[in-house]
Tab-separated table of C-alpha atoms in Angstrom:
chain	number	residue	atom	x	y	z
A	444	MET	CA	31.058	58.974	18.343
A	445	ILE	CA	30.881	56.721	21.519
A	446	GLY	CA	26.925	56.287	21.084
A	447	ALA	CA	27.702	54.923	17.461
A	448	PHE	CA	30.213	52.600	18.792
A	449	ARG	CA	27.562	51.656	21.622
A	450	GLU	CA	24.891	51.072	19.081
A	451	LEU	CA	27.136	49.161	16.723
A	452	PHE	CA	28.358	46.550	19.484
A	453	GLU	CA	24.473	46.320	20.583
A	454	ILE	CA	23.460	45.377	16.708
A	455	ILE	CA	26.589	42.884	16.577
A	456	LYS	CA	25.376	41.176	19.859
A	457	THR	CA	21.941	41.040	19.074
A	458	ASN	CA	22.663	39.170	15.882
A	459	ILE	CA	25.086	36.799	17.262
A	460	ARG	CA	22.642	36.045	20.096
A	461	GLU	CA	19.787	35.619	17.257
A	462	ARG	CA	22.033	33.679	15.015
A	463	LYS	CA	19.680	30.286	15.129
A	464	ILE	CA	16.770	32.508	14.436
A	465	THR	CA	18.500	34.428	11.771
A	466	LYS	CA	19.579	31.409	9.849
A	467	ALA	CA	16.159	29.655	10.108
A	468	LEU	CA	14.059	32.760	8.794
A	469	ALA	CA	16.917	33.193	6.101
A	470	LYS	CA	15.948	29.874	4.831
A	471	ILE	CA	12.152	30.742	5.065
A	472	GLU	CA	12.830	34.018	3.273
A	473	LEU	CA	14.540	32.443	0.245
A	474	LYS	CA	11.687	29.888	-0.113
A	475	LYS	CA	9.295	32.552	0.312
A	476	GLU	CA	10.582	34.628	-2.411
A	477	TYR	CA	10.000	31.829	-5.064
A	478	ASN	CA	6.909	30.372	-3.382
A	479	ASN	CA	4.586	30.920	-6.364
A	480	SER	CA	6.721	29.551	-9.153
A	481	ILE	CA	7.324	26.158	-10.713
A	482	LEU	CA	10.979	26.097	-10.301
A	483	GLY	CA	11.122	27.536	-7.033
A	484	VAL	CA	14.496	27.979	-5.493
A	485	ALA	CA	15.930	27.417	-8.827
A	486	TRP	CA	15.275	30.766	-10.120
A	487	ALA	CA	17.731	32.038	-7.608
A	488	PHE	CA	20.521	30.279	-9.607
A	489	ILE	CA	18.969	30.657	-13.175
A	490	ARG	CA	18.660	34.098	-13.257
A	491	PRO	CA	22.379	35.156	-12.632
A	492	MET	CA	23.460	32.551	-15.206
A	493	VAL	CA	21.219	34.015	-17.879
A	494	TYR	CA	22.417	37.544	-17.160
A	495	VAL	CA	25.922	36.296	-17.394
A	496	LEU	CA	25.423	34.711	-20.948
A	497	VAL	CA	23.716	37.889	-22.036
A	498	PHE	CA	26.674	39.934	-21.114
A	499	TYR	CA	29.043	37.529	-22.510
A	500	PHE	CA	26.968	37.500	-25.924
A	501	ALA	CA	26.900	41.380	-25.754
A	502	ILE	CA	30.493	41.559	-25.276
A	503	ARG	CA	31.866	38.777	-27.357
A	504	VAL	CA	29.328	38.903	-30.547
A	505	GLY	CA	27.998	42.537	-30.054
A	506	LEU	CA	31.323	44.482	-29.197
A	507	ARG	CA	33.424	41.514	-30.791
A	508	GLY	CA	35.740	41.616	-27.707
A	509	ASN	CA	38.557	39.350	-27.198
A	510	LYS	CA	38.169	35.494	-26.734
A	511	HIS	CA	40.393	35.587	-23.824
A	512	PHE	CA	40.817	37.895	-20.856
A	513	ASP	CA	44.150	37.781	-18.785
A	514	GLY	CA	44.582	34.260	-20.128
A	515	VAL	CA	41.651	32.784	-19.515
A	516	PRO	CA	38.489	32.245	-21.658
A	517	GLN	CA	36.372	35.357	-21.703
A	518	LEU	CA	33.282	33.614	-20.069
A	519	LEU	CA	35.563	32.284	-17.196
A	520	TRP	CA	36.969	35.843	-16.646
A	521	LEU	CA	33.449	37.247	-16.646
A	522	VAL	CA	31.678	34.896	-14.125
A	523	PRO	CA	33.293	35.208	-10.862
A	524	GLY	CA	32.950	39.079	-10.654
A	525	SER	CA	29.472	39.005	-12.155
A	526	PHE	CA	28.291	36.712	-9.583
A	527	MET	CA	29.891	38.953	-6.867
A	528	TRP	CA	28.055	41.758	-8.217
A	529	PHE	CA	24.468	40.046	-8.202
A	530	PHE	CA	24.967	39.402	-4.586
A	531	ILE	CA	25.793	43.097	-3.918
A	532	SER	CA	22.930	44.331	-6.424
A	533	ASN	CA	20.262	41.931	-4.779
A	534	THR	CA	21.459	43.492	-1.287
A	535	ILE	CA	20.882	47.104	-2.705
A	536	THR	CA	17.711	46.483	-4.276
A	537	HIS	CA	15.998	43.783	-2.304
A	538	CYS	CA	17.652	43.598	1.264
A	539	GLY	CA	17.497	47.311	1.407
A	540	LYS	CA	13.507	46.934	1.682
A	541	SER	CA	13.780	44.262	4.284
A	542	LEU	CA	12.102	46.485	7.029
A	543	ILE	CA	9.342	47.558	4.732
A	544	LYS	CA	8.749	43.919	3.541
A	545	ASN	CA	8.505	42.593	7.029
A	546	ARG	CA	6.899	45.313	8.896
A	547	HIS	CA	4.573	43.143	10.512
A	548	LEU	CA	7.570	41.946	12.576
A	549	ILE	CA	8.242	45.447	13.743
A	550	THR	CA	4.365	46.859	14.376
A	551	LYS	CA	2.973	43.513	15.784
A	552	MET	CA	5.365	42.042	17.707
A	553	VAL	CA	8.304	42.116	20.038
A	554	PHE	CA	11.273	41.349	17.601
A	555	PRO	CA	15.081	42.210	17.443
A	556	VAL	CA	14.618	44.423	14.354
A	557	SER	CA	18.376	44.656	13.890
A	558	THR	CA	18.273	41.352	12.650
A	559	ILE	CA	15.830	41.745	9.867
A	560	PRO	CA	18.314	43.215	7.303
A	561	VAL	CA	20.824	40.472	8.147
A	562	ILE	CA	18.312	37.777	7.610
A	563	ALA	CA	17.775	39.128	3.892
A	564	VAL	CA	21.222	39.278	3.448
A	565	CYS	CA	21.830	35.721	4.654
A	566	ALA	CA	19.163	34.229	2.328
A	567	GLU	CA	21.032	35.970	-0.799
A	568	PHE	CA	24.459	34.881	0.931
A	569	PHE	CA	23.198	31.066	0.602
A	570	VAL	CA	22.660	31.634	-3.221
A	571	HIS	CA	26.026	33.605	-3.527
A	572	ALA	CA	28.238	30.796	-1.782
A	573	ILE	CA	26.374	27.999	-3.977
A	574	LEU	CA	27.112	30.052	-7.130
A	575	ILE	CA	30.773	30.725	-6.140
A	576	PHE	CA	31.059	27.022	-5.464
A	577	ALA	CA	29.788	26.524	-9.234
A	578	VAL	CA	32.496	28.893	-10.562
A	579	ILE	CA	35.060	26.394	-8.893
A	580	LEU	CA	33.523	23.404	-10.728
A	581	LEU	CA	33.342	25.535	-13.972
A	582	TYR	CA	36.844	26.096	-13.996
A	583	GLY	CA	37.693	22.511	-13.203
A	584	ILE	CA	35.561	21.364	-16.087
A	585	TRP	CA	37.226	23.821	-18.270
A	586	GLY	CA	40.568	22.292	-17.387
A	587	PHE	CA	42.160	24.774	-14.824
A	588	GLY	CA	42.135	22.493	-11.859
A	589	LEU	CA	42.378	23.482	-8.192
A	590	SER	CA	44.300	26.244	-6.978
A	591	ILE	CA	45.963	27.142	-3.721
A	592	TYR	CA	44.653	30.856	-4.529
A	593	TYR	CA	40.918	29.544	-3.937
A	594	LEU	CA	41.817	29.572	-0.030
A	595	GLN	CA	41.266	33.244	-0.255
A	596	ILE	CA	37.878	33.105	-1.715
A	597	VAL	CA	36.633	32.424	2.056
A	598	TYR	CA	38.249	35.944	2.890
A	599	TYR	CA	36.278	37.595	-0.131
A	600	LEU	CA	33.255	35.783	0.929
A	601	ILE	CA	33.547	37.435	4.348
A	602	CYS	CA	34.306	40.872	2.931
A	603	ALA	CA	31.165	40.752	0.691
A	604	PHE	CA	28.885	39.445	3.582
A	605	VAL	CA	30.138	42.220	5.875
A	606	PHE	CA	30.006	44.945	3.362
A	607	CYS	CA	26.342	43.686	2.280
A	608	CYS	CA	24.951	43.428	5.943
A	609	ILE	CA	26.222	47.022	6.781
A	610	ILE	CA	24.589	48.459	3.129
A	611	ALA	CA	21.370	46.473	3.872
A	612	THR	CA	20.936	47.773	7.198
A	613	LEU	CA	21.857	51.487	6.200
A	614	ILE	CA	19.558	51.399	3.378
A	615	SER	CA	16.653	49.585	5.028
A	616	ALA	CA	16.580	52.150	7.902
A	617	LEU	CA	16.594	55.191	5.404
A	618	SER	CA	14.131	53.495	3.238
A	619	ALA	CA	11.908	52.815	6.166
A	620	ILE	CA	11.755	56.554	7.198
A	621	SER	CA	11.702	57.796	3.685
A	622	ARG	CA	10.283	56.050	0.390
A	623	ASP	CA	12.223	58.337	-1.665
A	624	VAL	CA	15.280	56.431	-0.895
A	625	SER	CA	13.680	53.035	-2.267
A	626	TYR	CA	13.008	54.712	-5.488
A	627	LEU	CA	16.757	56.288	-5.617
A	628	MET	CA	18.412	52.793	-5.072
A	629	PRO	CA	17.671	51.336	-8.682
A	630	SER	CA	19.439	54.538	-10.089
A	631	VAL	CA	22.343	54.001	-7.598
A	632	ASN	CA	22.343	50.353	-8.519
A	633	GLN	CA	22.860	50.951	-12.090
A	634	ALA	CA	25.374	53.637	-11.451
A	635	LEU	CA	27.599	51.338	-9.265
A	636	PHE	CA	27.315	48.716	-12.132
A	637	TRP	CA	28.953	50.677	-14.898
A	638	LEU	CA	31.434	52.495	-12.651
A	639	SER	CA	32.699	49.145	-11.219
A	640	PRO	CA	35.143	46.853	-13.081
A	641	ILE	CA	32.542	44.014	-13.729
A	642	LEU	CA	32.472	43.891	-17.380
A	643	TRP	CA	35.896	45.364	-17.940
A	644	PRO	CA	39.480	44.975	-16.363
A	645	LEU	CA	40.482	47.561	-13.956
A	646	LYS	CA	43.881	47.547	-15.773
A	647	ASN	CA	42.314	48.907	-18.667
A	648	ILE	CA	42.079	52.267	-17.146
A	649	LYS	CA	45.243	54.066	-18.266
A	650	SER	CA	44.816	57.175	-16.276
A	651	HIS	CA	46.405	56.499	-12.632
A	652	PHE	CA	44.193	59.164	-11.123
A	653	ILE	CA	40.974	57.704	-12.472
A	654	LYS	CA	42.003	54.116	-11.670
A	655	ARG	CA	42.782	55.171	-8.208
A	656	ILE	CA	39.275	56.842	-7.746
A	657	VAL	CA	37.629	53.833	-9.293
A	658	GLU	CA	39.621	51.670	-6.541
A	659	LEU	CA	37.667	53.699	-3.844
A	660	ASN	CA	34.593	52.032	-4.626
A	661	PRO	CA	34.376	49.077	-2.392
A	662	VAL	CA	32.469	46.827	-5.179
A	663	ALA	CA	35.841	47.132	-7.161
A	664	TYR	CA	37.726	45.727	-4.210
A	665	LEU	CA	35.311	42.786	-4.265
A	666	THR	CA	35.044	42.334	-7.747
A	667	GLU	CA	38.761	42.446	-8.429
A	668	GLY	CA	39.376	40.473	-5.239
A	669	ILE	CA	37.284	37.288	-6.343
A	670	ARG	CA	39.270	37.512	-9.728
A	671	ASN	CA	42.293	37.394	-7.793
A	672	ALA	CA	41.420	34.117	-6.643
A	673	PHE	CA	40.172	32.677	-10.014
A	674	VAL	CA	42.201	34.667	-12.552
A	675	TYR	CA	45.040	36.721	-11.423
A	676	HIS	CA	46.369	34.578	-8.835
A	677	LYS	CA	47.263	37.343	-6.364
A	678	TRP	CA	46.974	37.077	-2.597
A	679	PHE	CA	44.995	39.517	-0.810
A	680	PHE	CA	47.800	40.378	1.612
A	681	GLU	CA	49.997	41.361	-1.637
A	682	GLN	CA	47.664	44.553	-1.638
A	683	TRP	CA	47.685	44.965	1.954
A	684	HIS	CA	47.183	48.692	1.800
A	685	TYR	CA	43.938	48.219	-0.397
A	686	ALA	CA	42.818	45.746	2.232
A	687	LEU	CA	43.441	48.303	4.919
A	688	TYR	CA	41.406	50.906	3.342
A	689	PHE	CA	38.599	48.393	2.484
A	690	TRP	CA	38.145	47.562	6.238
A	691	GLY	CA	38.656	51.118	7.180
A	692	LEU	CA	35.839	51.963	5.103
A	693	MET	CA	33.718	49.289	6.620
A	694	LEU	CA	34.306	50.497	9.960
A	695	PHE	CA	33.262	54.048	8.800
A	696	LEU	CA	30.073	52.702	7.286
A	697	ALA	CA	29.422	50.587	10.060
A	698	LEU	CA	29.634	53.537	12.433
A	699	LEU	CA	27.519	55.887	9.901
A	700	THR	CA	25.115	53.005	9.897
A	701	SER	CA	24.866	52.876	13.656
A	702	PHE	CA	24.049	56.410	14.205
A	703	ILE	CA	21.508	56.372	11.526
A	704	TRP	CA	19.925	53.388	13.127
A	705	SER	CA	20.131	54.770	16.789
A	706	ARG	CA	18.268	58.052	15.496
A	707	THR	CA	15.897	56.153	13.338
A	708	LYS	CA	14.884	52.750	15.246
A	709	SER	CA	12.243	54.384	17.726
A	710	GLU	CA	10.137	55.727	14.619
A	711	PHE	CA	9.909	52.450	12.686
A	712	ALA	CA	6.825	51.260	14.375
A	713	ASP	CA	5.181	54.617	13.562
A	714	VAL	CA	6.250	55.079	9.969
A	715	LEU	CA	5.724	51.570	8.868
């Protein structure tokens, strides 16, 4: 346990010390991802918007869902949680392979390896932050105006960033040691998508027990949280026990990640 805390502090210290390099490389990472396309970085914003429109069409036309969810048009209800999910999903599928994709930084030079997953997350976070700003504009255009509850968007962005950094570091370490983890992640991604309240409201679950099980999923906290800011108009501290659970889970996952990182980091150069 003491070793896990020590490793966690070392990872945090390294990322704080190298934050300027992380920011610069994150921008390069984002440009490199779409380097060979005509529209370039614009694809980072186009893809989530296309997916949201497809989800909206499937629910509104295919399943003949309601025009409004919780007092707002269905599209406006769908957008905040979906954009939050795309950030998490990209972390699992793309950032989780960051050590493999950047093996040259590990095998051919002296580089602060623990910053590599964070660099990948920062590249995705730039896109996510702009998309959330676009949601604010969309709500304004629709006539909802600014709300004081938008202030807590910053809180949920921090929550999402911390969660994704932890998950990316954990998955990247495991994927570097065993490629089986990389093959498993798309299935995990799909399972999380359908088991999280992204396309459906959490309150639709009638069973109190099942609802509590779903709420254990940190993705549910983040998607419902961002909707608290835009749709439900609830402050995060009104559910302080849920927030306490989330940050307790983050501490547990961070310590688990630190423990696994400390046991595997010496093998990265050899296995990669």
